[in-house]
XYZ file of C-alpha atoms in Angstrom:
429
model
C 38.184 12.127 35.229
C 34.628 11.026 36.090
C 31.670 11.342 34.246
C 30.360 14.225 35.566
C 33.667 16.080 34.506
C 33.674 14.105 31.302
C 30.037 15.510 30.308
C 31.082 19.602 30.864
C 34.148 18.740 28.516
C 31.728 16.877 25.914
C 29.890 19.691 26.608
C 31.589 22.519 26.524
C 33.633 20.986 22.733
C 29.947 20.991 21.522
C 29.611 23.805 22.408
C 32.459 25.193 20.655
C 32.057 23.512 17.422
C 28.387 24.928 17.317
C 29.464 28.312 16.848
C 32.202 27.251 14.244
C 29.796 25.852 12.357
C 27.279 28.745 13.160
C 29.626 31.293 11.980
C 30.362 29.211 8.921
C 26.288 29.415 7.955
C 26.143 32.792 8.599
C 29.327 32.902 6.267
C 26.766 30.814 4.136
C 29.652 28.222 3.698
C 28.245 26.267 1.515
C 30.052 22.965 2.079
C 28.183 23.360 5.920
C 24.535 21.161 4.907
C 23.483 19.604 7.969
C 23.598 21.765 11.965
C 22.567 19.598 14.742
C 22.785 21.791 18.409
C 24.474 19.103 20.097
C 23.609 15.636 21.488
C 24.268 17.180 25.519
C 22.508 21.069 24.311
C 23.665 22.010 27.874
C 24.748 25.540 26.251
C 21.742 25.791 24.208
C 19.147 25.515 27.314
C 20.096 28.245 28.492
C 20.008 30.089 25.819
C 18.090 33.686 25.659
C 14.967 34.182 23.475
C 16.786 36.519 21.553
C 19.596 34.309 20.544
C 17.348 31.278 19.568
C 15.933 34.335 17.277
C 19.223 35.148 16.300
C 20.127 31.539 14.868
C 16.566 31.211 13.668
C 17.800 34.008 11.353
C 21.179 32.829 9.972
C 19.426 29.686 9.301
C 17.052 32.001 7.047
C 19.569 33.971 4.821
C 21.956 30.660 4.489
C 20.849 29.115 1.023
C 22.671 25.576 1.699
C 21.903 24.249 4.946
C 19.725 21.378 4.472
C 19.027 19.469 7.642
C 18.248 20.633 10.679
C 18.402 18.508 13.985
C 16.896 20.248 17.232
C 16.321 16.903 19.776
C 17.035 15.642 23.363
C 17.484 19.744 24.022
C 14.668 20.165 26.489
C 14.092 22.999 24.486
C 9.933 24.836 25.585
C 8.098 27.028 23.463
C 9.545 30.407 24.118
C 12.587 29.148 22.622
C 10.783 27.029 19.613
C 8.557 30.167 18.835
C 11.577 32.806 18.287
C 13.717 31.076 16.400
C 10.864 30.000 13.911
C 10.396 33.081 14.375
C 13.771 34.452 12.384
C 14.107 30.772 10.752
C 10.349 32.429 9.300
C 12.229 33.139 5.484
C 14.337 29.570 5.451
C 12.872 27.816 1.864
C 16.455 25.792 1.843
C 15.606 23.242 4.869
C 14.727 19.947 3.271
C 15.020 17.770 6.640
C 14.006 19.197 10.249
C 13.662 17.066 13.894
C 12.538 18.035 16.588
C 11.790 15.641 18.492
C 11.975 14.653 22.768
C 12.004 18.625 23.984
C 8.887 20.133 26.203
C 7.392 22.213 22.918
C 3.423 21.762 22.164
C 0.726 23.882 20.691
C 2.523 27.527 20.646
C 5.376 26.207 18.901
C 3.346 24.766 16.160
C 1.475 27.618 15.920
C 5.007 29.146 15.391
C 5.704 27.027 12.946
C 3.268 27.978 10.769
C 5.098 30.820 8.389
C 7.605 28.158 8.031
C 6.327 25.710 7.290
C 4.400 27.933 4.205
C 7.389 29.194 2.581
C 9.640 25.838 3.473
C 9.040 24.976 -0.484
C 11.322 22.024 -0.154
C 10.660 20.741 2.981
C 10.449 17.089 2.885
C 10.884 15.382 6.339
C 9.107 16.546 9.482
C 9.764 14.854 13.022
C 8.146 16.318 16.559
C 8.468 13.044 17.814
C 7.508 13.188 21.818
C 6.360 16.263 22.818
C 3.120 17.393 23.874
C 1.431 19.203 20.576
C -1.506 17.542 21.288
C -4.889 16.726 18.502
C -4.762 20.773 18.148
C -1.085 20.451 16.686
C -1.206 18.157 14.436
C -4.705 19.542 13.399
C -3.205 22.460 12.328
C 0.381 20.728 11.065
C -1.751 18.706 8.929
C -4.509 21.683 7.271
C -0.896 23.518 6.621
C 1.420 20.807 4.896
C -1.510 20.408 2.964
C 0.258 22.405 0.013
C 3.870 21.274 1.136
C 6.331 19.164 -0.635
C 6.045 17.138 2.931
C 7.059 13.117 2.194
C 7.621 12.184 5.774
C 5.976 13.495 8.962
C 6.610 11.636 12.727
C 4.437 12.935 15.087
C 5.029 10.002 17.891
C 4.276 10.023 21.836
C 2.599 13.279 20.547
C -0.299 13.623 23.716
C -2.395 12.958 19.837
C -6.040 11.321 21.421
C -7.920 12.275 17.858
C -7.036 13.926 14.296
C -9.368 14.588 11.371
C -8.159 14.233 7.875
C -10.480 16.072 5.653
C -9.746 14.564 2.089
C -9.808 17.819 0.359
C -6.551 18.725 2.338
C -4.370 15.193 1.833
C 0.066 16.494 1.403
C -0.361 15.452 -2.005
C 3.406 13.980 -0.936
C 2.667 12.392 2.361
C 4.555 8.923 1.770
C 4.999 8.189 5.116
C 2.965 8.541 8.435
C 3.870 7.436 12.030
C 1.290 8.138 14.410
C 2.663 5.086 16.791
C 2.120 6.043 20.889
C -0.379 8.088 20.692
C -4.768 7.192 21.712
C -5.396 6.191 18.136
C -8.765 4.633 18.640
C -11.136 3.366 16.564
C -12.649 6.632 15.556
C -8.860 7.217 14.600
C -9.281 4.396 12.035
C -12.287 5.958 10.652
C -9.943 9.199 9.876
C -7.233 7.798 8.805
C -9.130 5.413 5.734
C -10.323 8.563 4.182
C -6.720 8.771 3.937
C -6.284 5.242 2.679
C -8.866 5.152 -0.305
C -7.990 8.390 -1.315
C -7.208 8.157 -4.865
C -4.438 11.425 -4.463
C -2.625 10.022 -1.586
C 0.360 7.862 -2.202
C 1.490 6.917 1.568
C 3.084 4.158 0.945
C 4.129 3.868 5.389
C 1.704 3.859 8.474
C 3.110 3.488 11.395
C 0.743 2.591 14.411
C 2.655 1.063 17.484
C 1.097 0.837 20.533
C -1.645 2.981 19.598
C -6.058 2.554 21.591
C -6.632 0.055 18.095
C -8.601 -2.579 18.986
C -10.548 -5.775 16.489
C -13.333 -3.073 15.292
C -10.174 -0.807 14.046
C -8.409 -3.670 12.570
C -12.190 -4.551 11.065
C -11.886 -0.761 9.904
C -8.873 -0.996 8.555
C -8.167 -4.121 6.585
C -11.584 -3.301 4.798
C -10.450 -0.581 3.385
C -6.907 -1.358 2.662
C -8.830 -4.603 0.344
C -8.855 -2.194 -2.485
C -5.418 -0.219 -1.266
C -2.571 -0.587 -3.270
C -0.390 2.398 -2.517
C 0.621 0.717 1.341
C 3.321 -1.460 1.521
C 4.109 -1.542 5.458
C 1.707 -1.098 8.129
C 2.344 -1.979 11.517
C 0.155 -2.127 14.524
C 2.003 -4.017 16.822
C 1.881 -2.874 20.616
C -1.638 -2.535 20.648
C -3.352 -4.174 23.615
C -7.230 -4.031 22.183
C -6.527 -5.833 19.087
C -7.521 -10.300 19.756
C -6.928 -13.217 17.565
C -10.256 -12.177 15.772
C -8.751 -9.172 15.029
C -5.265 -10.940 13.619
C -6.825 -12.959 11.983
C -8.730 -10.286 10.318
C -5.081 -8.478 8.985
C -4.249 -12.880 8.041
C -7.117 -12.635 5.713
C -6.326 -9.731 3.868
C -3.479 -10.718 2.720
C -3.559 -14.287 2.201
C -7.604 -14.872 2.342
C -7.556 -19.131 1.766
C -11.541 -19.158 1.991
C -11.311 -20.168 -1.800
C -8.938 -19.496 -4.900
C -10.818 -16.880 -6.004
C -9.937 -15.278 -2.710
C -6.478 -16.088 -2.170
C -6.968 -14.207 -5.542
C -8.731 -10.705 -4.602
C -6.140 -10.856 -1.431
C -4.145 -7.859 -0.945
C -1.148 -8.261 -2.521
C 1.118 -4.733 -2.454
C 1.524 -4.987 1.503
C 4.965 -6.081 2.205
C 5.599 -5.580 5.840
C 2.340 -5.899 8.223
C 3.381 -6.575 12.198
C 0.792 -7.205 13.916
C 2.478 -8.919 17.185
C 5.314 -9.970 17.799
C 4.581 -12.280 20.178
C 1.762 -13.828 17.717
C 4.118 -16.098 16.455
C 2.357 -18.518 14.556
C -0.261 -16.205 13.277
C 2.514 -13.282 12.424
C 5.010 -15.973 10.653
C 1.615 -16.854 8.275
C 1.351 -12.943 7.558
C 5.115 -12.335 6.932
C 5.223 -15.512 4.445
C 2.441 -13.641 2.396
C 3.432 -10.645 2.592
C 6.774 -12.112 0.752
C 4.672 -12.721 -2.683
C 4.141 -8.847 -3.359
C 4.061 -6.724 -5.941
C 7.213 -5.200 -7.270
C 8.816 -4.432 -10.041
C 9.084 -7.526 -11.323
C 6.137 -9.051 -10.590
C 2.360 -7.755 -10.600
C -0.647 -8.236 -8.706
C -2.208 -11.128 -10.999
C 1.871 -13.156 -10.384
C 2.019 -12.954 -7.138
C -1.993 -14.290 -5.623
C -0.408 -17.131 -8.203
C 2.095 -17.590 -6.235
C 0.244 -17.513 -3.100
C -1.972 -19.419 -4.287
C 0.700 -22.710 -5.288
C 2.241 -22.028 -1.924
C -0.415 -22.155 0.307
C -3.481 -23.633 -1.237
C -2.126 -26.285 -2.561
C -0.349 -27.397 0.878
C -2.666 -29.724 2.238
C -0.941 -28.819 5.692
C -0.134 -25.265 4.967
C -4.200 -25.219 3.786
C -5.356 -26.795 7.403
C -3.399 -24.653 9.235
C -4.158 -20.790 7.561
C -8.596 -21.735 7.931
C -7.694 -22.852 11.241
C -6.480 -19.567 11.539
C -9.009 -17.198 9.561
C -11.048 -19.588 11.177
C -13.137 -20.427 7.930
C -15.638 -22.368 6.506
C -14.051 -24.969 4.140
C -16.637 -27.401 3.434
C -15.732 -28.472 -0.084
C -12.331 -29.816 -1.400
C -10.228 -27.043 -2.598
C -10.176 -29.507 -6.011
C -13.762 -28.644 -6.348
C -13.107 -24.886 -7.765
C -11.069 -25.696 -10.142
C -11.882 -26.820 -13.989
C -11.948 -30.090 -15.063
C -9.944 -30.111 -17.715
C -6.770 -28.212 -15.948
C -6.705 -30.279 -12.888
C -3.452 -32.370 -15.363
C -1.525 -29.015 -14.633
C -2.015 -28.128 -11.441
C -1.343 -31.718 -9.925
C 2.188 -30.714 -12.292
C 2.199 -27.756 -9.957
C 1.680 -29.544 -6.821
C 4.295 -32.275 -7.458
C 6.593 -29.671 -8.877
C 6.855 -27.733 -5.496
C 5.744 -29.677 -2.838
C 6.265 -33.038 -3.818
C 5.098 -36.396 -4.101
C 3.784 -36.700 -0.318
C 1.386 -33.955 -1.285
C 1.278 -35.442 -4.697
C -1.025 -38.423 -3.483
C -3.116 -36.241 -1.165
C -3.837 -33.402 -4.173
C -4.641 -36.691 -6.329
C -7.041 -38.829 -3.432
C -9.116 -35.260 -3.647
C -9.321 -34.831 -7.381
C -10.190 -38.715 -8.049
C -14.344 -37.485 -9.323
C -12.343 -33.935 -11.149
C -10.050 -36.744 -12.879
C -12.524 -39.140 -13.405
C -15.025 -36.640 -15.220
C -12.200 -35.541 -17.070
C -12.268 -38.638 -19.170
C -16.683 -38.409 -19.094
C -16.076 -35.138 -20.535
C -13.799 -36.418 -23.142
C -16.477 -38.962 -24.351
C -19.295 -36.708 -24.347
C -17.597 -34.016 -26.113
C -15.893 -36.501 -28.847
C -20.467 -37.723 -28.887
C -21.425 -34.321 -28.692
C -19.261 -33.528 -32.119
C -20.282 -36.511 -34.439
C -24.456 -36.331 -33.928
C -23.240 -32.468 -34.573
C -20.746 -33.430 -38.159
C -23.601 -35.509 -38.575
C -26.725 -33.473 -38.583
C -24.691 -30.927 -40.941
C -23.885 -33.790 -42.907
C -27.420 -34.730 -43.495
C -28.738 -30.243 -43.719
C -25.808 -29.538 -45.935
C -27.512 -31.924 -48.964
C -30.720 -30.465 -48.424
C -29.279 -27.278 -48.994
C -27.603 -28.807 -52.207
C -31.868 -30.327 -53.056
C -33.298 -27.195 -52.412
C -30.356 -25.113 -54.726
C -31.144 -27.464 -57.761
C -34.816 -27.076 -57.970
C -34.437 -23.559 -57.377
C -32.159 -23.720 -60.388
C -34.852 -25.675 -62.457
C -37.031 -23.358 -61.788
C -35.553 -20.490 -62.579
C -34.625 -22.355 -65.223
C -38.151 -23.294 -66.380
C -39.168 -19.225 -66.069
C -36.538 -18.429 -68.354
C -37.929 -21.202 -71.281
C -42.106 -20.131 -70.722
C -40.794 -15.993 -71.284
C -38.790 -16.698 -74.545
C -41.838 -18.871 -76.330
C -44.178 -15.750 -75.605
C -42.182 -13.866 -77.164
C -41.522 -15.301 -79.850
C -45.086 -15.475 -80.154
C -45.669 -11.773 -80.199
C -43.124 -11.965 -82.814
C -45.086 -13.975 -85.240
C -48.498 -11.989 -85.028
C -47.119 -8.467 -85.753
C -44.998 -9.978 -88.540
C -48.657 -11.093 -89.855
C -50.374 -7.541 -89.146
C -47.815 -6.030 -91.094
C -48.775 -8.369 -94.342
């Protein structure tokens, strides 16, 4: 059997299996939860539109099918419009995938009644179809009140997007917009999504788009305060130069100061910009390894970055060069001298004797100041203790004088009362 004969036989087998499953679906078989329109799908391609509508109606009356896959079938708008006319009343479907067909805006419009009624739909994949910017706009507005969690629109001929902060799907977790023409304006719209407090987005995929350094700067600015996004994919965007890549590195580990490192983004767990730029990508990967998770908060993640990079002179020098930051002063000048012994202990624990030697050379002025400050503090303490003793003696003298004044006043009053009683006695006599 040659390849052609094998494909014919496989298509026939799939066709038989498909109609068997369709019969099970019509009978509402509880064991049938996933329906696939074949891997080869030649029999599907020649179906009449009326048959698509009948199939959609069968699925709509079924209460057990939760996954529907219609991928790589070269289906047209007419086929899909007929399917969704029948599928409108379906509410059980949770995952719908129809990538790599020939559908466009007309199919998206025909999906609207189904999407509004699909109260359990959490996954939608329309990748590699020419739905255009208008199709994405229709999808986005339709899904505003849906439970959708993952929306995949890669390679859909989308040139522009519009994000209305008031119409963000509340449970949207994954948004794939790769291989479209998302540019700087698109990044501005996505920034609205990323800065919205009601957004639940954790993954944003923008591979092979038209994003440049300006677009990166827009995304970085909003991600500095974002605490939900854990994955951002930007590889194969030819407009992103080393300047943009440095911004992304600085986002997750800003080494311009210790405070800047502590205030870096600690939420991202995966940030991919360009696998060809191995050096900068390695440092990004290293930085996102210290992310916030169930066992680690932002403060602890920042502390680890400081220990692993700021207290390692070799790593810090590389990061300073890659980020192009200006660090005219010694790192140890930022640290309170009283904490230097503990910091030096960390250097020795994590990076060994050679790094400790480097750290000691850099921190010597601070260590000396600890001794000077200690002596100064002791002197100041003795001086103020003497003042306290002196003032305590003055207070005692003043208390004694007040007591004497009060005692004298009582004696004078007593004598006056005695004279008044004597005079009264003489009058009565």
